[in-house]
Amino acid sequence: MTTTVPGIPAARGALTGLGPAELLHRLRARSAGQSPVTHVEKLPARAGRPVPWPQWAAPAVISALADRGITAPWEHQAAAAELARAGRHVVLATGTASGKSMAYQLPALTALVEDPRATVLYLSPTKALAADQLRALVRLGVDGVRPATYDGDTPREEREWIRQHSRFVLTNPDMLHHALLPGHARWGAFLRRLRYVVIDECHTYRGVFGSHVAHVLRRLRRVAARYGSEPTFILASATSGDPAHAASRLTGLPVDAVTEDASPRGATTFALWEPPLLPRELDDLEAELPPVRRSALSETADLLTDAVVAGTRTLAFVRSRRGAEVVATMTRRALDEVVPGLGDRVAAYRAGYLKEDRRAIERALLTGELLALASTNALELGVDLVGLDAVLICGYPGTRASLWQQAGRAGRAGGEALAVLVARDDPLDTYLVHHPEALFGRPVEATVLDPTNPYVLGPQLCCAAVEAPLTKADLELFGGAPALAAVEALTVSGALRRRPSGWFWTHRGRPDVDLRGTGGAPISVVESATGRLLGTVDQGSSHVTLHTGAVYLHQGVSYLVDDLDLEDAVALVHAAEPDWSTHARDVTDLSVVSIREYVNAGPVGLFLGEVDVTNQVVSYQRRRIGSGEVIDTRPLDLPPRELRTVAVWFTLSPNLLVASGVEPADFPGALHAAEHAAIGLLPLMATCDRWDIGGLSTANHQDTEAPTVFVYDGHPGGAGFAERAYATAAEWLQATREAIASCGCETGCPSCVQSPKCGNGNNPLDKKGAVAVLDAVLTQLSSATQTGPARAAADA
């Protein structure tokens, strides 16, 4: 029976299967021997706190919400709406399914009802979320609002109507950057009457993407001011650390935060699940090979199969596009063996699908035609997935904020829910399933972004100059002194020209700026025989996933890449079912450019500074599916990629290493193992995952002239992750040391020091030496904390 509760629309079509406790018991029963569950956290149900409607709320809006089953707002919804109504910029940072949408709908729709000329702009990080919000606004049916999505999927014939008639435009930062701001003259009437700007899921704007979006919002404020408007910003976020500071950094405005969640929540059972070790063959024992755990993908596919058979509507989050395809394919096959045809009710969902495919999958899930999905984080955000009972999280998603966002997809409308984190064979995942206090006893991370990044600031100032000449007053909006320095450099280079009225853009076309830092236009994946477009892959991943000879998965079908044409941004593929997988290998070189800060700890040094990184994919391995046996290694001829970024690094004297029990011949393996584990554990401290960062270790680096371990941001100019690592170095390296030392393997395994992205095939690695390295670094840093960090006075 469906219950109508204040603040949240009534659930539609929820399936009834086993309850969370019964389902978890069934899932555990499938594992023979030692239980894979390392911890179960019971999150109790919570009653909601409704409050009366604000007196200023338009009766038409209250009536529309009541028709959707919302009889009163929750306390946090009303608090955020009151601040917005008073013209104060506000961020609402509460849990998933806490009704954040209504907190902006109430003041925004009331303004549109009161003033038939007023307008509202809504920004979301994904098209799917904007489409979902549009459906919600259309269902409310408030007269005269005329909501519409304006994004890359909007037909051209509709765009002019939207500009002229829609009063509630839903778009994304990319479209704002590429279309609306450059064409602001055509949007003049809309901008002149702009009352509110809604920024949904603002915690996703982190790193380089977040830094770009911060300047896009400043450009929006600048252009709106030219038309005489100063809109109020309403931001919605998952629970995050210091949301007011992060929202202020994003918008450049003072922002109030509402963080106390007053919505009701059903009880949640959250299990930490470590896949079992695979049986070891006699040859493995004789060769002293490290034990290997069953893959998280296989474990998740089995759990998803059991959940569907039990009648439990389930969503499995998988880290990679390829992984989502693999889990969906394995689940479909297993279900068809149980009930022929049942596999058709499971699908994969990820970015890179064509618009029509994405929308069809979303509809099928909402109608109940699909019972389960294996999805990337494309469905992590606030799309209204009603009726879900369980969520499987295949691998720690990189941040606690994402973990709780994904877990919150289940248990809508106050129902009980089950969430299971399935650990990958990875240092961070292994650490977390054995240290549950790191997940359940700590606040979520603060969002990290750096609007002063010169690789972001310079291009964004060029974009602003195209929209209107830059003035000195404008430079304060974009950061003051760093903006002035950037403008002067752009003037010297000829990109800008100074005139009495300001700085002007000197070229004909607009600057080519990629907000998401993917490295350029996406690569189109085309079937050779038919010319059919299968999907797209971002430039940054193409060398690894679409190199000639790579195995590419799309909707459960495997393809082999015949040719990767980087110049034309196309990869030609043909369908095939090889019994092997492909794994790219690369080489990296790094040089120190400058030092920002350092800690002098005697024989140990800790540094933060700029570095130049050169990376090149040089070959790939073919490995037998199932056994992992390496069939062969084939060379590749791909261009190197160069990156100037920010790194944190530590050095040790050779004498200290020897005194710590590490012989010179073992330096490379000990440092390499410490580097891998440090990269794996950094997401505990910063809002990143190991794919956002890179590393290098060497027994004698040419710039430091000492054994050195580098960890660097994988984005031009840095993304704030290295700074966070430097600021939390003691805590970060202590967790790294514990993760290695507590692992039960003898010589190192994927759970501690082996890395899935290592370009050297995880060789050499010295687990015992890595512990000795980290012990030495931590001891020396601890004794040097009283002196504090010193700022470097000159380049290295």
CSV table of N, CA and C in Angstrom, one decimal, residues 345-463:
chain,number,residue,atom,x,y,z
A,345,ARG,N,15.1,-8.4,-19.2
A,345,ARG,CA,14.7,-7.4,-18.2
A,345,ARG,C,15.8,-6.7,-17.4
A,346,VAL,N,17.0,-6.9,-17.9
A,346,VAL,CA,18.2,-6.3,-17.4
A,346,VAL,C,19.0,-5.6,-18.5
A,347,ALA,N,19.5,-4.4,-18.2
A,347,ALA,CA,20.2,-3.6,-19.2
A,347,ALA,C,21.4,-2.9,-18.6
A,348,ALA,N,22.2,-2.4,-19.5
A,348,ALA,CA,23.3,-1.5,-19.1
A,348,ALA,C,22.9,-0.1,-19.4
A,349,TYR,N,23.5,0.8,-18.6
A,349,TYR,CA,23.2,2.3,-18.9
A,349,TYR,C,24.5,3.0,-18.6
A,350,ARG,N,24.9,3.9,-19.6
A,350,ARG,CA,26.2,4.6,-19.4
A,350,ARG,C,26.2,5.8,-20.3
A,351,ALA,N,27.1,6.7,-20.1
A,351,ALA,CA,27.4,7.8,-21.0
A,351,ALA,C,27.9,7.2,-22.3
A,352,GLY,N,27.8,7.9,-23.4
A,352,GLY,CA,28.3,7.5,-24.7
A,352,GLY,C,27.2,6.8,-25.5
A,353,TYR,N,26.0,6.4,-24.9
A,353,TYR,CA,24.9,5.9,-25.7
A,353,TYR,C,24.3,7.0,-26.4
A,354,LEU,N,23.6,6.7,-27.5
A,354,LEU,CA,22.9,7.7,-28.2
A,354,LEU,C,21.7,8.1,-27.4
A,355,LYS,N,21.2,9.4,-27.7
A,355,LYS,CA,20.1,9.9,-26.9
A,355,LYS,C,18.9,9.0,-26.9
A,356,GLU,N,18.5,8.4,-28.1
A,356,GLU,CA,17.3,7.6,-28.1
A,356,GLU,C,17.5,6.3,-27.2
A,357,ASP,N,18.7,5.8,-27.2
A,357,ASP,CA,18.9,4.6,-26.4
A,357,ASP,C,18.8,4.9,-24.9
A,358,ARG,N,19.3,6.1,-24.5
A,358,ARG,CA,19.3,6.5,-23.1
A,358,ARG,C,17.8,6.7,-22.6
A,359,ARG,N,17.1,7.4,-23.4
A,359,ARG,CA,15.7,7.7,-23.1
A,359,ARG,C,14.8,6.4,-23.0
A,360,ALA,N,15.1,5.5,-23.9
A,360,ALA,CA,14.3,4.2,-23.9
A,360,ALA,C,14.6,3.4,-22.7
A,361,ILE,N,15.9,3.4,-22.2
A,361,ILE,CA,16.2,2.6,-21.0
A,361,ILE,C,15.6,3.3,-19.8
A,362,GLU,N,15.6,4.6,-19.7
A,362,GLU,CA,15.0,5.3,-18.6
A,362,GLU,C,13.5,5.0,-18.5
A,363,ARG,N,12.9,5.1,-19.7
A,363,ARG,CA,11.4,4.8,-19.7
A,363,ARG,C,11.1,3.4,-19.2
A,364,ALA,N,11.9,2.4,-19.7
A,364,ALA,CA,11.7,1.0,-19.4
A,364,ALA,C,11.9,0.8,-17.9
A,365,LEU,N,12.8,1.5,-17.3
A,365,LEU,CA,13.0,1.3,-15.8
A,365,LEU,C,11.9,1.9,-15.1
A,366,LEU,N,11.4,3.1,-15.5
A,366,LEU,CA,10.3,3.7,-14.8
A,366,LEU,C,9.0,2.9,-14.9
A,367,THR,N,8.8,2.3,-16.0
A,367,THR,CA,7.6,1.5,-16.2
A,367,THR,C,7.6,0.2,-15.6
A,368,GLY,N,8.8,-0.3,-15.2
A,368,GLY,CA,8.9,-1.6,-14.6
A,368,GLY,C,9.2,-2.7,-15.7
A,369,GLU,N,9.3,-2.3,-16.9
A,369,GLU,CA,9.7,-3.3,-18.0
A,369,GLU,C,11.1,-3.9,-17.7
A,370,LEU,N,12.0,-3.0,-17.2
A,370,LEU,CA,13.3,-3.5,-16.7
A,370,LEU,C,13.3,-3.7,-15.2
A,371,LEU,N,13.8,-4.8,-14.7
A,371,LEU,CA,13.9,-5.1,-13.3
A,371,LEU,C,15.2,-4.6,-12.7
A,372,ALA,N,16.3,-4.5,-13.5
A,372,ALA,CA,17.6,-4.1,-13.0
A,372,ALA,C,18.4,-3.4,-14.0
A,373,LEU,N,19.3,-2.6,-13.5
A,373,LEU,CA,20.2,-1.9,-14.4
A,373,LEU,C,21.7,-2.1,-13.8
A,374,ALA,N,22.6,-2.2,-14.7
A,374,ALA,CA,24.0,-2.0,-14.4
A,374,ALA,C,24.5,-0.7,-15.0
A,375,SER,N,24.8,0.3,-14.2
A,375,SER,CA,25.0,1.6,-14.7
A,375,SER,C,26.3,2.2,-14.2
A,376,THR,N,26.9,3.1,-15.0
A,376,THR,CA,27.9,3.9,-14.5
A,376,THR,C,27.3,5.0,-13.6
A,377,ASN,N,28.1,6.0,-13.1
A,377,ASN,CA,27.6,7.0,-12.2
A,377,ASN,C,26.7,8.0,-13.0
A,378,ALA,N,26.4,7.7,-14.3
A,378,ALA,CA,25.4,8.5,-15.0
A,378,ALA,C,24.0,8.5,-14.4
A,379,LEU,N,23.7,7.5,-13.5
A,379,LEU,CA,22.4,7.5,-12.8
A,379,LEU,C,22.6,7.8,-11.4
A,380,GLU,N,23.8,8.3,-11.0
A,380,GLU,CA,24.0,8.6,-9.5
A,380,GLU,C,23.2,9.8,-9.1
A,381,LEU,N,23.0,10.7,-10.0
A,381,LEU,CA,22.4,12.0,-9.6
A,381,LEU,C,20.9,11.9,-9.5
A,382,GLY,N,20.2,13.0,-9.2
A,382,GLY,CA,18.8,12.9,-8.7
A,382,GLY,C,17.7,12.5,-9.6
A,383,VAL,N,18.0,11.7,-10.7
A,383,VAL,CA,16.9,11.1,-11.5
A,383,VAL,C,16.0,10.3,-10.6
A,384,ASP,N,14.7,10.5,-10.7
A,384,ASP,CA,13.7,9.9,-9.8
A,384,ASP,C,13.5,8.4,-10.2
A,385,LEU,N,14.3,7.5,-9.6
A,385,LEU,CA,14.2,6.1,-9.9
A,385,LEU,C,13.3,5.5,-8.8
A,386,VAL,N,12.0,5.5,-9.0
A,386,VAL,CA,11.1,5.1,-8.0
A,386,VAL,C,11.1,3.5,-7.9
A,387,GLY,N,10.7,3.0,-6.7
A,387,GLY,CA,10.5,1.6,-6.6
A,387,GLY,C,11.7,0.8,-6.4
A,388,LEU,N,12.9,1.4,-6.3
A,388,LEU,CA,14.1,0.6,-6.1
A,388,LEU,C,14.2,0.1,-4.7
A,389,ASP,N,14.6,-1.2,-4.5
A,389,ASP,CA,14.7,-1.8,-3.2
A,389,ASP,C,16.2,-1.9,-2.8
A,390,ALA,N,17.1,-2.1,-3.7
A,390,ALA,CA,18.5,-2.4,-3.4
A,390,ALA,C,19.4,-1.7,-4.4
A,391,VAL,N,20.6,-1.4,-3.9
A,391,VAL,CA,21.7,-0.9,-4.7
A,391,VAL,C,22.9,-1.7,-4.4
A,392,LEU,N,23.6,-2.1,-5.5
A,392,LEU,CA,24.9,-2.7,-5.4
A,392,LEU,C,25.9,-1.8,-5.9
A,393,ILE,N,27.0,-1.5,-5.2
A,393,ILE,CA,28.0,-0.6,-5.6
A,393,ILE,C,29.3,-1.4,-5.8
A,394,CYS,N,29.6,-1.5,-7.1
A,394,CYS,CA,30.8,-2.4,-7.5
A,394,CYS,C,32.0,-1.5,-7.5
A,395,GLY,N,32.7,-1.6,-6.3
A,395,GLY,CA,33.9,-0.8,-6.1
A,395,GLY,C,33.6,0.6,-5.5
A,396,TYR,N,34.4,1.0,-4.6
A,396,TYR,CA,34.2,2.3,-3.9
A,396,TYR,C,34.2,3.4,-5.0
A,397,PRO,N,33.2,4.3,-5.0
A,397,PRO,CA,33.0,5.2,-6.1
A,397,PRO,C,34.0,6.4,-6.1
A,398,GLY,N,34.9,6.4,-5.1
A,398,GLY,CA,35.9,7.5,-5.1
A,398,GLY,C,35.7,8.5,-4.0
A,399,THR,N,34.5,8.8,-3.6
A,399,THR,CA,34.3,9.7,-2.5
A,399,THR,C,33.1,9.2,-1.6
A,400,ARG,N,33.1,9.6,-0.4
A,400,ARG,CA,32.0,9.2,0.5
A,400,ARG,C,30.7,9.9,0.0
A,401,ALA,N,30.8,11.1,-0.5
A,401,ALA,CA,29.7,11.8,-1.1
A,401,ALA,C,29.0,11.0,-2.1
A,402,SER,N,29.8,10.4,-3.1
A,402,SER,CA,29.2,9.6,-4.1
A,402,SER,C,28.7,8.3,-3.6
A,403,LEU,N,29.4,7.7,-2.6
A,403,LEU,CA,28.9,6.5,-2.0
A,403,LEU,C,27.5,6.6,-1.4
A,404,TRP,N,27.3,7.7,-0.7
A,404,TRP,CA,25.9,7.9,0.0
A,404,TRP,C,24.9,8.3,-1.1
A,405,GLN,N,25.4,9.0,-2.1
A,405,GLN,CA,24.4,9.4,-3.2
A,405,GLN,C,23.9,8.1,-3.9
A,406,GLN,N,24.9,7.2,-4.2
A,406,GLN,CA,24.5,6.0,-4.9
A,406,GLN,C,23.6,5.1,-4.0
A,407,ALA,N,24.0,5.0,-2.7
A,407,ALA,CA,23.2,4.1,-1.8
A,407,ALA,C,21.8,4.7,-1.6
A,408,GLY,N,21.7,6.0,-1.7
A,408,GLY,CA,20.4,6.7,-1.5
A,408,GLY,C,19.4,6.5,-2.7
A,409,ARG,N,19.9,5.9,-3.8
A,409,ARG,CA,19.0,5.6,-4.9
A,409,ARG,C,17.9,4.6,-4.5
A,410,ALA,N,18.1,3.8,-3.5
A,410,ALA,CA,17.2,2.8,-3.0
A,410,ALA,C,16.4,3.3,-1.9
A,411,GLY,N,15.2,2.7,-1.7
A,411,GLY,CA,14.4,3.0,-0.5
A,411,GLY,C,13.7,4.3,-0.6
A,412,ARG,N,13.2,4.7,-1.8
A,412,ARG,CA,12.5,5.9,-2.0
A,412,ARG,C,11.1,5.9,-1.2
A,413,ALA,N,10.6,7.0,-1.0
A,413,ALA,CA,9.3,7.2,-0.3
A,413,ALA,C,9.3,6.5,1.1
A,414,GLY,N,10.4,6.5,1.7
A,414,GLY,CA,10.4,6.0,3.1
A,414,GLY,C,10.5,4.5,3.3
A,415,GLY,N,10.6,3.8,2.2
A,415,GLY,CA,10.7,2.3,2.3
A,415,GLY,C,12.1,1.9,2.7
A,416,GLU,N,12.1,0.6,3.3
A,416,GLU,CA,13.4,0.1,3.7
A,416,GLU,C,14.3,-0.2,2.5
A,417,ALA,N,15.6,-0.2,2.7
A,417,ALA,CA,16.5,-0.4,1.6
A,417,ALA,C,17.7,-1.2,2.0
A,418,LEU,N,18.4,-1.8,1.0
A,418,LEU,CA,19.6,-2.5,1.2
A,418,LEU,C,20.7,-1.9,0.2
A,419,ALA,N,21.8,-1.6,0.8
A,419,ALA,CA,23.0,-1.1,0.0
A,419,ALA,C,24.2,-2.1,0.3
A,420,VAL,N,24.9,-2.5,-0.8
A,420,VAL,CA,26.0,-3.4,-0.6
A,420,VAL,C,27.2,-2.8,-1.4
A,421,LEU,N,28.3,-2.5,-0.7
A,421,LEU,CA,29.5,-2.1,-1.3
A,421,LEU,C,30.4,-3.3,-1.6
A,422,VAL,N,30.6,-3.7,-2.8
A,422,VAL,CA,31.4,-4.9,-3.2
A,422,VAL,C,32.8,-4.4,-3.5
A,423,ALA,N,33.7,-4.8,-2.7
A,423,ALA,CA,35.1,-4.3,-2.8
A,423,ALA,C,35.8,-4.8,-4.0
A,424,ARG,N,36.5,-4.0,-4.7
A,424,ARG,CA,37.4,-4.4,-5.7
A,424,ARG,C,38.7,-4.9,-5.1
A,425,ASP,N,39.5,-5.6,-5.8
A,425,ASP,CA,40.8,-6.1,-5.3
A,425,ASP,C,41.8,-4.9,-5.4
A,426,ASP,N,41.7,-3.9,-4.5
A,426,ASP,CA,42.3,-2.6,-4.6
A,426,ASP,C,42.6,-2.1,-3.2
A,427,PRO,N,43.8,-1.4,-3.1
A,427,PRO,CA,44.1,-1.0,-1.7
A,427,PRO,C,43.1,-0.2,-1.0
A,428,LEU,N,42.4,0.8,-1.6
A,428,LEU,CA,41.4,1.6,-0.9
A,428,LEU,C,40.2,0.8,-0.6
A,429,ASP,N,39.7,0.0,-1.5
A,429,ASP,CA,38.5,-0.8,-1.2
A,429,ASP,C,38.8,-1.8,-0.1
A,430,THR,N,39.9,-2.5,-0.1
A,430,THR,CA,40.3,-3.4,0.9
A,430,THR,C,40.4,-2.7,2.3
A,431,TYR,N,41.0,-1.5,2.3
A,431,TYR,CA,41.1,-0.8,3.5
A,431,TYR,C,39.7,-0.4,4.1
A,432,LEU,N,38.8,0.0,3.2
A,432,LEU,CA,37.5,0.5,3.7
A,432,LEU,C,36.6,-0.7,4.2
A,433,VAL,N,36.6,-1.9,3.6
A,433,VAL,CA,35.8,-2.9,4.1
A,433,VAL,C,36.3,-3.5,5.4
A,434,HIS,N,37.6,-3.2,5.7
A,434,HIS,CA,38.1,-3.6,7.0
A,434,HIS,C,38.2,-2.5,8.0
A,435,HIS,N,37.9,-1.3,7.6
A,435,HIS,CA,37.9,-0.1,8.5
A,435,HIS,C,36.6,0.6,8.3
A,436,PRO,N,35.5,0.0,8.7
A,436,PRO,CA,34.2,0.7,8.4
A,436,PRO,C,34.0,2.0,9.0
A,437,GLU,N,34.8,2.3,10.1
A,437,GLU,CA,34.7,3.7,10.7
A,437,GLU,C,35.2,4.7,9.7
A,438,ALA,N,35.9,4.4,8.7
A,438,ALA,CA,36.3,5.4,7.7
A,438,ALA,C,35.2,5.8,6.8
A,439,LEU,N,34.1,4.9,6.7
A,439,LEU,CA,32.9,5.2,5.9
A,439,LEU,C,31.8,5.8,6.8
A,440,PHE,N,31.5,5.1,7.9
A,440,PHE,CA,30.3,5.4,8.7
A,440,PHE,C,30.6,6.4,9.8
A,441,GLY,N,31.8,6.6,10.2
A,441,GLY,CA,32.1,7.4,11.3
A,441,GLY,C,32.7,8.8,11.0
A,442,ARG,N,32.6,9.2,9.7
A,442,ARG,CA,33.3,10.4,9.3
A,442,ARG,C,32.4,11.2,8.4
A,443,PRO,N,32.5,12.5,8.4
A,443,PRO,CA,31.8,13.4,7.5
A,443,PRO,C,32.2,13.2,6.1
A,444,VAL,N,31.4,13.6,5.1
A,444,VAL,CA,31.8,13.5,3.7
A,444,VAL,C,32.8,14.6,3.4
A,445,GLU,N,33.5,14.4,2.3
A,445,GLU,CA,34.6,15.3,1.9
A,445,GLU,C,34.1,16.7,1.5
A,446,ALA,N,35.0,17.7,1.6
A,446,ALA,CA,34.7,19.0,1.1
A,446,ALA,C,35.0,18.9,-0.4
A,447,THR,N,34.2,19.7,-1.2
A,447,THR,CA,34.4,19.7,-2.7
A,447,THR,C,35.7,20.5,-3.0
A,448,VAL,N,36.6,19.9,-3.8
A,448,VAL,CA,37.8,20.6,-4.2
A,448,VAL,C,37.7,21.1,-5.6
A,449,LEU,N,38.0,22.4,-5.7
A,449,LEU,CA,38.1,23.1,-7.0
A,449,LEU,C,39.0,24.3,-6.9
A,450,ASP,N,39.6,24.7,-8.0
A,450,ASP,CA,40.6,25.8,-8.0
A,450,ASP,C,40.4,26.7,-9.2
A,451,PRO,N,39.5,27.8,-9.0
A,451,PRO,CA,39.3,28.7,-10.1
A,451,PRO,C,40.5,29.5,-10.5
A,452,THR,N,41.6,29.5,-9.7
A,452,THR,CA,42.8,30.3,-10.1
A,452,THR,C,43.7,29.5,-11.0
A,453,ASN,N,43.4,28.2,-11.3
A,453,ASN,CA,44.2,27.4,-12.2
A,453,ASN,C,44.4,28.2,-13.5
A,454,PRO,N,45.6,28.5,-13.9
A,454,PRO,CA,45.8,29.3,-15.1
A,454,PRO,C,45.4,28.7,-16.3
A,455,TYR,N,45.3,27.3,-16.4
A,455,TYR,CA,44.9,26.6,-17.6
A,455,TYR,C,43.3,26.7,-17.7
A,456,VAL,N,42.7,27.1,-16.6
A,456,VAL,CA,41.2,27.3,-16.7
A,456,VAL,C,40.9,28.8,-16.8
A,457,LEU,N,41.6,29.6,-16.0
A,457,LEU,CA,41.3,31.1,-15.9
A,457,LEU,C,41.6,31.8,-17.2
A,458,GLY,N,42.7,31.5,-17.8
A,458,GLY,CA,43.1,32.2,-19.1
A,458,GLY,C,42.0,32.0,-20.2
A,459,PRO,N,41.7,30.7,-20.5
A,459,PRO,CA,40.7,30.4,-21.6
A,459,PRO,C,39.3,31.0,-21.2
A,460,GLN,N,38.9,31.0,-19.9
A,460,GLN,CA,37.6,31.5,-19.5
A,460,GLN,C,37.6,33.0,-19.7
A,461,LEU,N,38.7,33.7,-19.4
A,461,LEU,CA,38.7,35.2,-19.6
A,461,LEU,C,38.6,35.5,-21.1
A,462,CYS,N,39.2,34.7,-22.0
A,462,CYS,CA,39.1,34.8,-23.4
A,462,CYS,C,37.6,34.7,-23.8
A,463,CYS,N,36.9,33.7,-23.3
A,463,CYS,CA,35.5,33.5,-23.5
A,463,CYS,C,34.7,34.7,-23.1
